[in-house]
Structures are given as C-alpha cells and as structure tokens.
PDB file of C-alpha atoms in Angstrom:
ATOM      1  CA  UNK A   1      14.783  17.936   4.567  1.00  0.00           C
ATOM      2  CA  UNK A   2      12.565  16.343   7.344  1.00  0.00           C
ATOM      3  CA  UNK A   3      14.278  16.617  10.582  1.00  0.00           C
ATOM      4  CA  UNK A   4      15.122  13.670  12.755  1.00  0.00           C
ATOM      5  CA  UNK A   5      12.132  14.094  15.060  1.00  0.00           C
ATOM      6  CA  UNK A   6       9.499  14.304  12.099  1.00  0.00           C
ATOM      7  CA  UNK A   7      11.176  11.651  10.482  1.00  0.00           C
ATOM      8  CA  UNK A   8      11.047   9.597  13.682  1.00  0.00           C
ATOM      9  CA  UNK A   9       7.641  10.295  14.578  1.00  0.00           C
ATOM     10  CA  UNK A  10       5.974   8.916  11.211  1.00  0.00           C
ATOM     11  CA  UNK A  11       5.830   5.123  11.491  1.00  0.00           C
ATOM     12  CA  UNK A  12       5.130   3.440  14.610  1.00  0.00           C
ATOM     13  CA  UNK A  13       1.298   2.954  15.682  1.00  0.00           C
ATOM     14  CA  UNK A  14       0.522   4.770  19.145  1.00  0.00           C
ATOM     15  CA  UNK A  15      -3.129   4.393  20.521  1.00  0.00           C
ATOM     16  CA  UNK A  16      -4.509   7.478  22.059  1.00  0.00           C
ATOM     17  CA  UNK A  17      -8.039   7.940  23.383  1.00  0.00           C
ATOM     18  CA  UNK A  18      -8.844   5.026  21.130  1.00  0.00           C
ATOM     19  CA  UNK A  19      -7.788   6.171  17.922  1.00  0.00           C
ATOM     20  CA  UNK A  20      -4.477   4.638  16.597  1.00  0.00           C
ATOM     21  CA  UNK A  21      -2.237   7.184  14.858  1.00  0.00           C
ATOM     22  CA  UNK A  22       0.920   6.401  12.686  1.00  0.00           C
ATOM     23  CA  UNK A  23       3.953   7.558  14.360  1.00  0.00           C
ATOM     24  CA  UNK A  24       7.880   6.348  14.872  1.00  0.00           C
ATOM     25  CA  UNK A  25       9.292   5.453  18.315  1.00  0.00           C
ATOM     26  CA  UNK A  26      11.875   7.643  19.986  1.00  0.00           C
ATOM     27  CA  UNK A  27      12.743   7.845  23.554  1.00  0.00           C
ATOM     28  CA  UNK A  28       9.544   8.312  25.564  1.00  0.00           C
ATOM     29  CA  UNK A  29       7.396   7.567  22.590  1.00  0.00           C
ATOM     30  CA  UNK A  30       6.307   4.061  24.006  1.00  0.00           C
ATOM     31  CA  UNK A  31       2.765   3.974  25.407  1.00  0.00           C
ATOM     32  CA  UNK A  32       2.480   4.593  28.930  1.00  0.00           C
ATOM     33  CA  UNK A  33       2.196   1.490  31.385  1.00  0.00           C
ATOM     34  CA  UNK A  34      -0.624   1.420  33.984  1.00  0.00           C
ATOM     35  CA  UNK A  35      -4.367   1.693  34.574  1.00  0.00           C
ATOM     36  CA  UNK A  36      -6.951   3.615  33.221  1.00  0.00           C
ATOM     37  CA  UNK A  37      -6.360   7.375  32.002  1.00  0.00           C
ATOM     38  CA  UNK A  38      -8.247   9.640  34.830  1.00  0.00           C
ATOM     39  CA  UNK A  39      -7.435  12.885  32.816  1.00  0.00           C
ATOM     40  CA  UNK A  40      -7.075  13.903  29.770  1.00  0.00           C
ATOM     41  CA  UNK A  41      -3.903  15.415  30.849  1.00  0.00           C
ATOM     42  CA  UNK A  42      -2.245  11.835  31.665  1.00  0.00           C
ATOM     43  CA  UNK A  43      -2.201  11.234  28.016  1.00  0.00           C
ATOM     44  CA  UNK A  44       0.793  14.042  27.661  1.00  0.00           C
ATOM     45  CA  UNK A  45       4.023  12.246  26.940  1.00  0.00           C
ATOM     46  CA  UNK A  46       6.826  13.533  28.975  1.00  0.00           C
ATOM     47  CA  UNK A  47      10.038  12.588  27.424  1.00  0.00           C
ATOM     48  CA  UNK A  48      12.945  11.356  29.434  1.00  0.00           C
ATOM     49  CA  UNK A  49      15.193  13.907  27.578  1.00  0.00           C
ATOM     50  CA  UNK A  50      14.925  16.908  25.575  1.00  0.00           C
ATOM     51  CA  UNK A  51      14.685  16.609  21.860  1.00  0.00           C
ATOM     52  CA  UNK A  52      16.344  19.409  19.592  1.00  0.00           C
ATOM     53  CA  UNK A  53      14.144  20.777  16.696  1.00  0.00           C
ATOM     54  CA  UNK A  54      14.806  22.604  13.754  1.00  0.00           C
ATOM     55  CA  UNK A  55      13.536  26.425  13.646  1.00  0.00           C
ATOM     56  CA  UNK A  56      10.633  26.284  10.938  1.00  0.00           C
ATOM     57  CA  UNK A  57       9.051  29.473   9.918  1.00  0.00           C
ATOM     58  CA  UNK A  58       5.334  30.018  10.194  1.00  0.00           C
ATOM     59  CA  UNK A  59       3.261  33.351  10.513  1.00  0.00           C
ATOM     60  CA  UNK A  60       1.721  35.732  12.875  1.00  0.00           C
ATOM     61  CA  UNK A  61      -1.560  37.398  12.093  1.00  0.00           C
ATOM     62  CA  UNK A  62       0.207  40.164  10.280  1.00  0.00           C
ATOM     63  CA  UNK A  63       2.036  37.440   7.956  1.00  0.00           C
ATOM     64  CA  UNK A  64       5.296  38.081   9.294  1.00  0.00           C
ATOM     65  CA  UNK A  65       7.629  34.651   9.432  1.00  0.00           C
ATOM     66  CA  UNK A  66       8.576  33.817  12.819  1.00  0.00           C
ATOM     67  CA  UNK A  67       9.943  30.659  14.453  1.00  0.00           C
ATOM     68  CA  UNK A  68      10.447  28.907  17.616  1.00  0.00           C
ATOM     69  CA  UNK A  69      14.049  30.693  18.212  1.00  0.00           C
ATOM     70  CA  UNK A  70      12.152  33.792  19.035  1.00  0.00           C
ATOM     71  CA  UNK A  71      10.741  32.239  22.024  1.00  0.00           C
ATOM     72  CA  UNK A  72      13.954  31.044  23.708  1.00  0.00           C
ATOM     73  CA  UNK A  73      14.005  31.738  27.523  1.00  0.00           C
ATOM     74  CA  UNK A  74      10.277  30.660  27.923  1.00  0.00           C
ATOM     75  CA  UNK A  75       8.656  27.435  28.036  1.00  0.00           C
ATOM     76  CA  UNK A  76       6.114  27.203  24.694  1.00  0.00           C
ATOM     77  CA  UNK A  77       3.026  25.272  24.257  1.00  0.00           C
ATOM     78  CA  UNK A  78       2.624  24.965  20.421  1.00  0.00           C
ATOM     79  CA  UNK A  79      -0.973  23.803  19.487  1.00  0.00           C
ATOM     80  CA  UNK A  80      -1.350  22.543  16.111  1.00  0.00           C
ATOM     81  CA  UNK A  81      -5.451  23.127  15.202  1.00  0.00           C
ATOM     82  CA  UNK A  82      -7.772  23.637  12.369  1.00  0.00           C
ATOM     83  CA  UNK A  83     -11.495  25.215  11.846  1.00  0.00           C
ATOM     84  CA  UNK A  84     -12.464  22.013  10.473  1.00  0.00           C
ATOM     85  CA  UNK A  85     -11.291  19.691  13.426  1.00  0.00           C
ATOM     86  CA  UNK A  86     -14.139  19.497  16.129  1.00  0.00           C
ATOM     87  CA  UNK A  87     -11.908  18.608  18.930  1.00  0.00           C
ATOM     88  CA  UNK A  88      -9.586  21.310  18.289  1.00  0.00           C
ATOM     89  CA  UNK A  89     -12.169  24.053  18.084  1.00  0.00           C
ATOM     90  CA  UNK A  90     -13.371  22.371  21.599  1.00  0.00           C
ATOM     91  CA  UNK A  91     -10.087  23.119  22.914  1.00  0.00           C
ATOM     92  CA  UNK A  92      -9.782  26.618  22.036  1.00  0.00           C
ATOM     93  CA  UNK A  93     -11.603  28.357  24.630  1.00  0.00           C
ATOM     94  CA  UNK A  94      -9.617  26.343  27.375  1.00  0.00           C
ATOM     95  CA  UNK A  95      -6.343  27.087  25.636  1.00  0.00           C
ATOM     96  CA  UNK A  96      -7.194  30.848  25.764  1.00  0.00           C
ATOM     97  CA  UNK A  97      -8.065  30.540  29.510  1.00  0.00           C
ATOM     98  CA  UNK A  98      -5.029  28.574  30.332  1.00  0.00           C
ATOM     99  CA  UNK A  99      -2.582  30.963  29.050  1.00  0.00           C
ATOM    100  CA  UNK A 100      -3.832  33.632  31.385  1.00  0.00           C
ATOM    101  CA  UNK A 101      -2.998  31.166  34.215  1.00  0.00           C
ATOM    102  CA  UNK A 102       0.896  32.042  33.634  1.00  0.00           C
ATOM    103  CA  UNK A 103       3.422  34.830  33.714  1.00  0.00           C
ATOM    104  CA  UNK A 104       3.765  35.414  29.983  1.00  0.00           C
ATOM    105  CA  UNK A 105       7.574  35.874  30.251  1.00  0.00           C
ATOM    106  CA  UNK A 106       7.905  32.441  31.515  1.00  0.00           C
ATOM    107  CA  UNK A 107       5.183  30.472  29.592  1.00  0.00           C
ATOM    108  CA  UNK A 108       3.775  31.243  26.183  1.00  0.00           C
ATOM    109  CA  UNK A 109       0.934  29.490  24.476  1.00  0.00           C
ATOM    110  CA  UNK A 110       1.105  29.556  20.386  1.00  0.00           C
ATOM    111  CA  UNK A 111      -2.170  28.184  18.806  1.00  0.00           C
ATOM    112  CA  UNK A 112      -1.065  27.525  15.190  1.00  0.00           C
ATOM    113  CA  UNK A 113      -3.756  27.111  12.544  1.00  0.00           C
ATOM    114  CA  UNK A 114      -2.839  24.629   9.767  1.00  0.00           C
ATOM    115  CA  UNK A 115      -5.993  25.817   7.408  1.00  0.00           C
ATOM    116  CA  UNK A 116      -4.981  26.272   4.076  1.00  0.00           C
ATOM    117  CA  UNK A 117      -6.794  29.498   3.666  1.00  0.00           C
ATOM    118  CA  UNK A 118      -4.927  30.603   6.607  1.00  0.00           C
ATOM    119  CA  UNK A 119      -6.032  34.083   8.077  1.00  0.00           C
ATOM    120  CA  UNK A 120      -8.656  34.472   5.435  1.00  0.00           C
ATOM    121  CA  UNK A 121     -10.769  31.352   6.934  1.00  0.00           C
ATOM    122  CA  UNK A 122      -9.722  31.371  10.483  1.00  0.00           C
ATOM    123  CA  UNK A 123     -10.684  35.037  11.572  1.00  0.00           C
ATOM    124  CA  UNK A 124     -14.384  34.964  10.406  1.00  0.00           C
ATOM    125  CA  UNK A 125     -14.251  31.333  11.898  1.00  0.00           C
ATOM    126  CA  UNK A 126     -12.869  32.807  15.452  1.00  0.00           C
ATOM    127  CA  UNK A 127     -15.566  35.907  15.040  1.00  0.00           C
ATOM    128  CA  UNK A 128     -18.586  33.344  14.581  1.00  0.00           C
ATOM    129  CA  UNK A 129     -17.327  31.897  17.845  1.00  0.00           C
ATOM    130  CA  UNK A 130     -17.177  35.090  19.905  1.00  0.00           C
ATOM    131  CA  UNK A 131     -13.341  34.559  19.690  1.00  0.00           C
ATOM    132  CA  UNK A 132     -12.291  37.075  17.484  1.00  0.00           C
ATOM    133  CA  UNK A 133      -9.512  38.312  20.267  1.00  0.00           C
ATOM    134  CA  UNK A 134      -8.068  34.780  20.290  1.00  0.00           C
ATOM    135  CA  UNK A 135      -4.550  35.003  19.207  1.00  0.00           C
ATOM    136  CA  UNK A 136      -3.465  32.423  16.771  1.00  0.00           C
ATOM    137  CA  UNK A 137      -0.681  31.941  14.509  1.00  0.00           C
ATOM    138  CA  UNK A 138      -0.669  30.431  10.991  1.00  0.00           C
ATOM    139  CA  UNK A 139       1.201  27.734   8.716  1.00  0.00           C
ATOM    140  CA  UNK A 140      -1.363  26.964   5.964  1.00  0.00           C
ATOM    141  CA  UNK A 141       1.793  25.148   3.969  1.00  0.00           C
ATOM    142  CA  UNK A 142       2.169  23.031   6.909  1.00  0.00           C
ATOM    143  CA  UNK A 143       5.892  23.571   6.991  1.00  0.00           C
ATOM    144  CA  UNK A 144       5.962  22.586  10.721  1.00  0.00           C
ATOM    145  CA  UNK A 145       5.358  19.111   9.576  1.00  0.00           C
ATOM    146  CA  UNK A 146       9.292  19.171   9.044  1.00  0.00           C
ATOM    147  CA  UNK A 147       9.551  18.920  12.838  1.00  0.00           C
ATOM    148  CA  UNK A 148       6.144  17.980  13.922  1.00  0.00           C
ATOM    149  CA  UNK A 149       3.728  15.039  12.727  1.00  0.00           C
ATOM    150  CA  UNK A 150       0.540  16.763  11.586  1.00  0.00           C
ATOM    151  CA  UNK A 151      -1.405  13.630  10.639  1.00  0.00           C
ATOM    152  CA  UNK A 152      -3.339  13.905  13.662  1.00  0.00           C
ATOM    153  CA  UNK A 153      -4.738  17.168  15.352  1.00  0.00           C
ATOM    154  CA  UNK A 154      -5.303  18.738  17.730  1.00  0.00           C
ATOM    155  CA  UNK A 155      -1.881  18.030  18.571  1.00  0.00           C
ATOM    156  CA  UNK A 156       0.221  20.265  21.409  1.00  0.00           C
ATOM    157  CA  UNK A 157       3.935  20.122  21.482  1.00  0.00           C
ATOM    158  CA  UNK A 158       5.817  21.471  24.610  1.00  0.00           C
ATOM    159  CA  UNK A 159       9.422  23.049  24.244  1.00  0.00           C
ATOM    160  CA  UNK A 160      11.656  23.894  26.953  1.00  0.00           C
ATOM    161  CA  UNK A 161      13.303  27.353  27.344  1.00  0.00           C
ATOM    162  CA  UNK A 162      16.115  26.298  24.602  1.00  0.00           C
ATOM    163  CA  UNK A 163      13.554  25.377  22.186  1.00  0.00           C
ATOM    164  CA  UNK A 164      13.839  21.359  22.679  1.00  0.00           C
ATOM    165  CA  UNK A 165      10.850  19.521  22.417  1.00  0.00           C
ATOM    166  CA  UNK A 166      10.077  18.046  26.116  1.00  0.00           C
ATOM    167  CA  UNK A 167       6.512  16.579  25.893  1.00  0.00           C
ATOM    168  CA  UNK A 168       3.644  16.353  23.515  1.00  0.00           C
ATOM    169  CA  UNK A 169       0.322  14.842  23.052  1.00  0.00           C
ATOM    170  CA  UNK A 170      -2.061  13.972  19.683  1.00  0.00           C
ATOM    171  CA  UNK A 171      -5.331  14.157  20.815  1.00  0.00           C
ATOM    172  CA  UNK A 172      -7.655  16.502  22.665  1.00  0.00           C
ATOM    173  CA  UNK A 173      -6.854  17.795  26.267  1.00  0.00           C
ATOM    174  CA  UNK A 174      -8.876  19.521  29.010  1.00  0.00           C
ATOM    175  CA  UNK A 175      -6.793  22.655  29.693  1.00  0.00           C
ATOM    176  CA  UNK A 176      -8.931  23.637  32.059  1.00  0.00           C
ATOM    177  CA  UNK A 177      -7.865  20.753  34.375  1.00  0.00           C
ATOM    178  CA  UNK A 178      -5.679  21.652  37.300  1.00  0.00           C
ATOM    179  CA  UNK A 179      -3.452  18.818  36.372  1.00  0.00           C
ATOM    180  CA  UNK A 180      -2.296  20.730  33.197  1.00  0.00           C
ATOM    181  CA  UNK A 181      -1.407  23.825  35.121  1.00  0.00           C
ATOM    182  CA  UNK A 182       0.545  21.557  37.551  1.00  0.00           C
ATOM    183  CA  UNK A 183       2.655  20.119  34.723  1.00  0.00           C
ATOM    184  CA  UNK A 184       3.542  23.376  33.042  1.00  0.00           C
ATOM    185  CA  UNK A 185       4.382  24.727  36.833  1.00  0.00           C
ATOM    186  CA  UNK A 186       6.893  21.801  37.058  1.00  0.00           C
ATOM    187  CA  UNK A 187       8.467  22.716  33.502  1.00  0.00           C
ATOM    188  CA  UNK A 188       8.694  26.268  34.537  1.00  0.00           C
ATOM    189  CA  UNK A 189      10.281  24.867  37.791  1.00  0.00           C
ATOM    190  CA  UNK A 190      12.608  22.748  36.194  1.00  0.00           C
ATOM    191  CA  UNK A 191      13.843  25.492  33.827  1.00  0.00           C
ATOM    192  CA  UNK A 192      14.072  28.004  36.362  1.00  0.00           C
ATOM    193  CA  UNK A 193      16.441  25.651  38.649  1.00  0.00           C
ATOM    194  CA  UNK A 194      18.745  25.204  35.564  1.00  0.00           C
ATOM    195  CA  UNK A 195      19.529  28.871  35.566  1.00  0.00           C
TER     196      UNK A 195
END
C-alpha cells in the first residue's frame, strides 16, 4: 500500500533545473516564487509543516533490513542514487564530505542506491571511483517508492528527529555549497529548540 506521500507526489508537474518531473502537489510542493536560482541549494523545497512517512525497510551494507525509525533523534538526509545516473555519481564525493561537517549524533546522511543488482554492482563501482570507503545503503527493489517518488534521481529527502519529511529536492545539489551547511544547521537548531 502506497503511503499518502508517495501517492501525493506522483501526478502534478514540477519543473526543476529545466526538467519536468511528474509529481503531485501537497503543502509546500508548489514551485518557488522569485527570480533566478543562485545556488542549487535554493532548489531545496522546505515544507511548511512536517509530513509523516511510513517506515519502509531498506538494507545496510551487510544486507540487514533497517528503516528510518532507527534514526529517530537525528535529522536525516536521505539521498536516492544509482550508478547509472551521472548527476547522482557527481554528487557522491560532495555528500561524503558534507556528512563530515556535522555531529553524527545530530545529523545522519543515508545515501541509498536503487541499483537492481545492489551491493554486487555498487561496491565495484565505488571502488573504481576511489570511493571504496563510501558508506551506502541499498534498495534494489525500490521499496522506498512507497514513501518517496523515485521517478527522478538524484533525489534528496530530509527528515526531522521524529522521522517526518521536512524538505526535499529532486535534482542535483552542490553539497559543498555553504548554504547547504547553513540549511542543515537551521534544521538541527529547530529540532534542538523543540526539546
């Protein structure tokens, strides 16, 4: 059964970076108003309120099933990617650097490959890029499609400490941009104030 979020995200047109993606509107999904985008970070849509998502399993490097409920208490950035997606691969080194800019007790980055052959395909690919230590997760059956639209990748979904969706972007982002750090810091600060 698809969650309300996945159902809601799969039928309106949202233009990002010159490409049209078929998704359905929900609060905060409307195209941003204003002038030219100065930074790819500006493409990140921050929702007006947190949107609950169902816990759907994916796999860690050892093949163990996990879900987002295991990361409660942390702000989580989920990045959906695949080896066959050039913009996804272009993001990976910056994502790896990005996660090192935060306290892992407060912020967790979960790159999740949707490659059909999973670890068998991904590990040699990462090694060929000199990224054999890059920590990734796997969803070869694309079960996360129940809560996130996977028709466009790279796609990044940011969850609050309660595991609710608070922001997303469905295109490449330069995670080395200082604006990205400031955005995540604002999410962490907002969560800390709630405690």
